[in-house]
Tab-separated table of C-alpha atoms in Angstrom:
chain	number	residue	atom	x	y	z
J	24	MET	CA	0.000	0.000	0.000
J	25	LEU	CA	2.763	2.412	0.946
J	26	ALA	CA	4.690	1.571	-2.217
J	27	ALA	CA	1.639	2.293	-4.371
J	28	LEU	CA	0.950	5.584	-2.652
J	29	ARG	CA	4.557	6.687	-3.021
J	30	THR	CA	4.049	6.590	-6.785
J	31	LEU	CA	1.494	9.371	-6.296
J	32	ILE	CA	3.681	11.494	-4.014
J	33	TYR	CA	5.020	14.634	-5.639
J	34	PRO	CA	7.298	17.455	-4.432
J	35	ASP	CA	5.846	19.620	-1.648
J	36	LEU	CA	5.508	22.672	-3.882
J	37	ASP	CA	4.259	26.015	-2.664
J	38	VAL	CA	0.627	25.297	-3.494
J	39	LYS	CA	-0.360	28.955	-3.324
J	40	GLN	CA	2.118	29.747	-6.095
J	41	ASN	CA	1.732	26.545	-8.096
J	42	TYR	CA	-1.925	25.529	-7.925
J	43	LEU	CA	-2.104	25.096	-11.718
J	44	VAL	CA	0.777	22.623	-11.492
J	45	GLU	CA	-1.180	20.841	-8.749
J	46	ARG	CA	-4.133	20.428	-11.103
J	47	THR	CA	-1.916	18.973	-13.801
J	48	ILE	CA	-0.288	16.532	-11.384
J	49	THR	CA	-3.721	15.407	-10.161
J	50	SER	CA	-4.806	14.704	-13.726
J	51	ILE	CA	-1.652	12.668	-14.357
J	52	ALA	CA	-1.968	10.725	-11.102
J	53	HIS	CA	-5.640	9.920	-11.801
J	54	PRO	CA	-5.964	9.715	-15.594
J	55	SER	CA	-9.368	9.890	-17.217
J	56	ILE	CA	-10.837	6.597	-18.422
J	57	LYS	CA	-13.660	7.731	-20.689
J	58	ALA	CA	-14.240	4.426	-22.491
J	59	PHE	CA	-16.992	3.398	-20.096
J	60	SER	CA	-20.332	2.712	-21.748
J	61	ARG	CA	-22.383	3.142	-18.578
J	62	MET	CA	-21.320	6.764	-18.117
J	63	ALA	CA	-22.710	9.944	-19.670
J	64	TYR	CA	-22.200	13.687	-19.238
J	65	PHE	CA	-25.052	16.127	-18.767
J	66	THR	CA	-25.553	19.695	-17.557
J	67	LEU	CA	-27.610	20.882	-14.608
J	68	GLU	CA	-29.093	24.302	-15.331
J	69	THR	CA	-28.491	25.663	-11.857
J	70	VAL	CA	-28.073	29.164	-10.430
J	71	PRO	CA	-25.701	30.990	-10.550
J	72	VAL	CA	-23.947	28.836	-13.193
J	73	PRO	CA	-24.742	25.654	-15.147
J	74	LEU	CA	-22.880	22.682	-13.721
J	75	GLU	CA	-21.338	19.876	-15.736
J	76	CYS	CA	-22.166	16.485	-14.256
J	77	ALA	CA	-21.581	12.855	-15.115
J	78	VAL	CA	-23.782	9.867	-14.345
J	79	PHE	CA	-22.417	6.365	-13.707
J	80	LEU	CA	-24.777	3.404	-13.912
J	81	PRO	CA	-24.022	0.116	-12.144
J	82	PRO	CA	-24.329	-3.179	-14.024
J	83	ARG	CA	-27.494	-3.770	-12.009
J	84	ILE	CA	-29.396	-1.056	-10.135
J	85	THR	CA	-30.372	-2.549	-6.786
J	86	CYS	CA	-32.391	0.323	-5.292
J	87	GLY	CA	-33.693	3.826	-5.915
J	88	ASP	CA	-30.790	5.649	-4.267
J	89	VAL	CA	-28.854	8.287	-6.188
J	90	ILE	CA	-25.374	9.130	-4.881
J	91	LEU	CA	-24.217	12.710	-5.399
J	92	TYR	CA	-20.420	12.370	-5.428
J	93	ILE	CA	-18.378	15.440	-4.477
J	94	HIS	CA	-14.743	15.003	-5.462
J	95	GLY	CA	-11.641	15.929	-3.516
J	96	GLY	CA	-8.588	17.877	-4.628
J	97	GLY	CA	-8.097	20.512	-1.955
J	98	TRP	CA	-10.851	22.702	-3.454
J	99	ILE	CA	-8.389	23.623	-6.228
J	100	ALA	CA	-7.846	20.396	-8.205
J	101	GLY	CA	-9.746	17.274	-9.187
J	102	ASP	CA	-12.741	17.065	-11.507
J	103	ILE	CA	-15.139	14.540	-13.003
J	104	ASP	CA	-12.562	13.196	-15.434
J	105	SER	CA	-9.958	12.490	-12.756
J	106	TYR	CA	-12.622	10.685	-10.681
J	107	ILE	CA	-14.130	8.498	-13.413
J	108	SER	CA	-12.530	5.322	-12.073
J	109	THR	CA	-13.515	6.146	-8.484
J	110	CYS	CA	-17.145	6.882	-9.379
J	111	ARG	CA	-17.396	3.908	-11.726
J	112	ASN	CA	-16.212	1.565	-8.963
J	113	LEU	CA	-18.569	3.141	-6.437
J	114	ALA	CA	-21.530	2.571	-8.781
J	115	ARG	CA	-20.434	-1.006	-9.462
J	116	PHE	CA	-19.869	-2.007	-5.834
J	117	SER	CA	-22.858	-0.155	-4.349
J	118	GLY	CA	-25.414	-1.048	-7.032
J	119	ARG	CA	-26.515	2.576	-7.084
J	120	ILE	CA	-26.550	5.408	-9.613
J	121	VAL	CA	-23.673	7.826	-8.992
J	122	ILE	CA	-23.744	11.434	-10.183
J	123	ALA	CA	-20.533	13.478	-9.978
J	124	VAL	CA	-20.568	17.251	-10.155
J	125	ASN	CA	-17.908	19.662	-11.417
J	126	TYR	CA	-18.195	22.445	-8.864
J	127	ARG	CA	-16.285	25.702	-9.327
J	128	ARG	CA	-12.769	25.532	-7.915
J	129	ALA	CA	-10.535	27.924	-6.022
J	130	PRO	CA	-8.698	30.218	-6.269
J	131	GLU	CA	-10.645	31.532	-9.261
J	132	HIS	CA	-13.854	30.904	-7.329
J	133	LYS	CA	-13.475	31.396	-3.600
J	134	PHE	CA	-15.541	30.018	-0.722
J	135	PRO	CA	-18.492	29.521	-0.638
J	136	ALA	CA	-18.764	28.917	-4.421
J	137	ALA	CA	-18.063	25.164	-4.182
J	138	VAL	CA	-20.623	24.627	-1.412
J	139	GLU	CA	-23.249	26.727	-3.185
J	140	ASP	CA	-22.686	24.804	-6.439
J	141	CYS	CA	-23.094	21.410	-4.790
J	142	TYR	CA	-26.129	22.640	-2.861
J	143	SER	CA	-27.683	23.805	-6.137
J	144	ALA	CA	-26.907	20.433	-7.730
J	145	ALA	CA	-28.584	18.542	-4.884
J	146	LEU	CA	-31.613	20.815	-5.034
J	147	ALA	CA	-31.894	20.372	-8.809
J	148	LEU	CA	-31.820	16.575	-8.464
J	149	ILE	CA	-34.490	16.625	-5.775
J	150	ARG	CA	-36.721	18.968	-7.758
J	151	GLY	CA	-36.477	16.863	-10.899
J	152	LYS	CA	-34.481	19.353	-12.956
J	153	SER	CA	-32.225	16.663	-14.394
J	154	PRO	CA	-32.644	13.348	-16.223
J	155	PHE	CA	-32.034	11.575	-12.903
J	156	ARG	CA	-34.443	12.748	-10.248
J	157	ALA	CA	-34.002	11.634	-6.639
J	158	ASP	CA	-36.401	12.430	-3.836
J	159	GLU	CA	-34.563	13.635	-0.760
J	160	LYS	CA	-34.820	10.305	1.103
J	161	HIS	CA	-33.001	8.576	-1.741
J	162	LEU	CA	-30.323	11.220	-2.312
J	163	VAL	CA	-27.039	10.275	-0.644
J	164	LEU	CA	-24.096	12.668	-0.307
J	165	VAL	CA	-20.648	11.116	-0.664
J	166	GLY	CA	-17.444	13.148	-0.633
J	167	ASP	CA	-13.753	12.504	-0.066
J	168	SER	CA	-11.226	14.941	1.432
J	169	ALA	CA	-12.255	18.479	0.369
J	170	GLY	CA	-15.355	16.837	-1.090
J	171	GLY	CA	-16.154	15.437	2.351
J	172	ASN	CA	-15.822	18.960	3.743
J	173	ILE	CA	-18.243	20.252	1.091
J	174	ALA	CA	-20.702	17.399	1.694
J	175	ALA	CA	-20.800	18.113	5.443
J	176	ALA	CA	-21.174	21.855	4.782
J	177	LEU	CA	-23.973	21.137	2.313
J	178	SER	CA	-25.832	19.156	4.993
J	179	LEU	CA	-25.436	22.029	7.452
J	180	MET	CA	-26.628	24.500	4.809
J	181	ALA	CA	-29.675	22.358	4.004
J	182	ALA	CA	-30.640	22.250	7.681
J	183	ASP	CA	-30.251	26.027	7.980
J	184	ARG	CA	-32.142	26.934	4.803
J	185	GLY	CA	-34.866	24.308	4.969
J	186	ASP	CA	-35.150	23.684	1.210
J	187	PHE	CA	-34.600	19.970	1.743
J	188	HIS	CA	-33.211	17.550	4.302
J	189	VAL	CA	-30.164	15.370	3.768
J	190	HIS	CA	-30.896	11.923	5.212
J	191	ARG	CA	-27.584	10.111	4.624
J	192	GLN	CA	-23.999	11.177	4.040
J	193	VAL	CA	-20.683	9.363	3.633
J	194	LEU	CA	-17.612	11.419	4.549
J	195	ILE	CA	-14.282	9.900	3.497
J	196	TYR	CA	-11.214	11.368	5.269
J	197	PRO	CA	-12.869	14.829	5.299
J	198	SER	CA	-11.244	18.153	6.142
J	199	MET	CA	-13.288	19.507	9.053
J	200	ALA	CA	-11.107	21.988	11.002
J	201	ASN	CA	-9.815	25.443	10.111
J	202	SER	CA	-6.152	25.119	11.131
J	203	HIS	CA	-3.459	22.465	10.742
J	204	GLY	CA	-0.424	24.135	12.268
J	205	GLU	CA	1.314	23.603	15.596
J	206	ASP	CA	-1.679	25.112	17.391
J	207	SER	CA	-3.946	22.318	16.171
J	208	PRO	CA	-5.548	20.279	18.974
J	209	PHE	CA	-5.313	17.130	16.836
J	210	GLU	CA	-2.378	14.790	17.329
J	211	SER	CA	-2.662	13.362	13.804
J	212	VAL	CA	-1.676	16.764	12.394
J	213	ARG	CA	1.687	16.432	14.134
J	214	VAL	CA	2.394	12.691	13.782
J	215	ASN	CA	1.114	12.351	10.188
J	216	GLY	CA	1.646	15.872	8.904
J	217	THR	CA	5.051	15.703	7.232
J	218	ASP	CA	6.053	12.369	5.707
J	219	TYR	CA	2.958	11.222	3.864
J	220	LEU	CA	1.059	12.076	0.695
J	221	LEU	CA	-0.829	14.983	2.290
J	222	THR	CA	1.125	17.312	4.581
J	223	SER	CA	-0.320	19.651	7.184
J	224	LYS	CA	1.270	22.611	5.403
J	225	ARG	CA	-0.384	21.591	2.153
J	226	VAL	CA	-3.811	21.499	3.826
J	227	ASP	CA	-3.347	25.020	5.174
J	228	ASP	CA	-2.166	26.204	1.747
J	229	TYR	CA	-5.283	24.728	0.162
J	230	MET	CA	-7.481	26.482	2.711
J	231	ALA	CA	-5.719	29.800	2.097
J	232	LEU	CA	-6.488	29.488	-1.631
J	233	TYR	CA	-10.081	28.455	-0.892
J	234	SER	CA	-10.860	31.265	1.541
J	235	GLY	CA	-12.113	34.587	0.284
J	236	GLU	CA	-11.529	36.579	3.453
J	237	GLY	CA	-10.342	36.056	6.999
J	238	SER	CA	-13.831	35.679	8.424
J	239	ASP	CA	-14.292	32.498	6.367
J	240	TYR	CA	-12.128	30.662	8.889
J	241	SER	CA	-14.853	31.059	11.525
J	242	ASN	CA	-17.661	29.909	9.199
J	243	PRO	CA	-18.981	26.360	9.805
J	244	TYR	CA	-19.597	25.955	6.061
J	245	PHE	CA	-15.816	26.411	5.710
J	246	ALA	CA	-14.877	24.223	8.692
J	247	PRO	CA	-17.868	22.099	9.795
J	248	LEU	CA	-16.345	21.338	13.208
J	249	LEU	CA	-17.197	24.931	14.118
J	250	ALA	CA	-20.934	24.299	13.832
J	251	GLU	CA	-22.640	24.934	17.170
J	252	ASN	CA	-25.680	22.739	16.568
J	253	LEU	CA	-25.346	19.368	14.827
J	254	SER	CA	-28.699	17.941	15.851
J	255	GLY	CA	-30.766	16.922	12.862
J	256	GLN	CA	-27.743	16.180	10.710
J	257	PRO	CA	-27.945	13.132	8.435
J	258	THR	CA	-27.196	9.565	9.409
J	259	THR	CA	-23.463	9.459	8.733
J	260	LEU	CA	-20.749	7.029	7.744
J	261	LEU	CA	-17.375	8.629	8.518
J	262	ILE	CA	-14.220	6.927	7.277
J	263	THR	CA	-10.698	8.004	8.189
J	264	ALA	CA	-7.213	6.770	7.237
J	265	GLU	CA	-4.657	5.699	9.833
J	266	TYR	CA	-1.752	7.779	8.461
J	267	ASP	CA	-3.671	10.924	7.570
J	268	PRO	CA	-3.164	14.347	9.189
J	269	LEU	CA	-6.945	14.843	8.891
J	270	ARG	CA	-7.723	11.617	10.779
J	271	ASP	CA	-8.439	13.060	14.219
J	272	GLU	CA	-10.570	16.003	13.089
J	273	GLY	CA	-12.774	13.635	11.103
J	274	GLU	CA	-13.192	11.412	14.133
J	275	ALA	CA	-13.857	14.468	16.300
J	276	TYR	CA	-16.713	15.370	13.949
J	277	ALA	CA	-18.122	11.867	14.401
J	278	ASP	CA	-17.946	12.399	18.182
J	279	ARG	CA	-19.765	15.731	17.854
J	280	LEU	CA	-22.497	14.171	15.709
J	281	GLN	CA	-23.001	11.336	18.177
J	282	ALA	CA	-23.167	13.784	21.086
J	283	ALA	CA	-25.910	15.635	19.192
J	284	GLY	CA	-27.955	12.444	18.864
J	285	VAL	CA	-27.090	11.708	15.227
J	286	THR	CA	-26.665	8.088	14.141
J	287	VAL	CA	-23.024	7.656	13.118
J	288	GLU	CA	-20.905	4.775	11.925
J	289	ARG	CA	-17.177	5.455	12.075
J	290	HIS	CA	-14.262	3.435	10.787
J	291	ARG	CA	-10.515	4.035	10.707
J	292	ILE	CA	-8.923	2.157	7.807
J	293	PRO	CA	-5.624	0.560	8.946
J	294	ASP	CA	-2.410	1.115	6.984
J	295	ALA	CA	-4.081	3.751	4.806
J	296	LEU	CA	-2.951	7.202	3.738
J	297	HIS	CA	-5.009	10.175	2.699
J	298	GLY	CA	-6.308	9.711	-0.834
J	299	PHE	CA	-6.374	5.913	-0.801
J	300	PHE	CA	-9.995	5.691	-2.027
J	301	THR	CA	-8.951	6.853	-5.493
J	302	LEU	CA	-6.592	3.887	-5.897
J	303	PRO	CA	-7.645	0.833	-7.954
J	304	ALA	CA	-10.407	-1.257	-6.404
J	305	LYS	CA	-8.123	-4.293	-5.993
J	306	PHE	CA	-6.387	-2.697	-2.984
J	307	ALA	CA	-7.593	-4.171	0.304
J	308	GLN	CA	-8.278	-0.769	1.860
J	309	VAL	CA	-10.382	0.300	-1.117
J	310	LYS	CA	-12.335	-2.985	-1.072
J	311	ALA	CA	-12.969	-2.573	2.647
J	312	THR	CA	-14.274	0.958	2.110
J	313	HIS	CA	-16.643	-0.144	-0.657
J	314	ASN	CA	-17.979	-2.859	1.638
J	315	LEU	CA	-18.487	-0.323	4.423
J	316	ILE	CA	-20.347	2.076	2.106
J	317	LYS	CA	-22.621	-0.603	0.658
J	318	GLY	CA	-23.377	-2.042	4.087
J	319	PHE	CA	-24.153	1.394	5.493
J	320	LEU	CA	-26.488	2.285	2.621
J	321	ASP	CA	-28.232	-1.096	2.695
J	322	ARG	CA	-28.817	-0.896	6.464
J	323	ASN	CA	-30.156	2.660	6.199
J	324	SER	CA	-32.219	2.168	3.064
J	325	TYR	CA	-35.587	3.807	2.389
J	326	GLY	CA	-36.668	1.054	-0.016
J	327	LYS	CA	-37.260	1.222	-3.736
């Protein structure tokens, strides 16, 4: 596992100065595989901008759930094309339709553009403004890394605005706090923050590019751990990686949800680094995560 992940490790560039290089490296590390017959692109006519999406159909649809997948990439990189393999495998293993959304990325589009885009996409799916409608009980949010941050923020936003209710979410090694320096209360920032694929400095650089102004750092849609009230949040599956600087803040969010009376399943994947879910499905950690997601969705199903 470590050997495979080292093939994805690249120099710790100054992300704030080289974010375009970061995008290119992400595309190389996760090449697009477009020759997949059960995938199609479409556009959601949302406000303020139309959003490009892609739908992935499993070999056999086992229920009426529709997964809205929100990709990672530090809010600055990643897109549908670099996540084709990940979304295809999720559809295949879960037996559910997966829809991925190309939200606007930083630094060209600062916070809260990404959250607003994904919120608009969810609302459009629920209101039947796409070829693949999903009533709110059958819409599942799934996001990894920065996508997990956006998914959690979207759930908070939905509860605050009242347009719809998110019933289930899957957060995979999400970014949940607003600081990853020496003042962080999380031990994983210090023990896992230098020698692995994602460094603590890199996370803070991503957040600096994502933020529009200093006050963003105190906004729970920017860092969901800051939310004062988590009651009424969706039933949650939260997955962390053993050697990830974001491990402890993700698990702290699970603790906060449980304390608020939310049903939570939490799992720490052994011998895993941040980003492992985008590796080929043959890896044991990826297989285990697919099994956890399918089991969680099956146990918390709302039927056909």
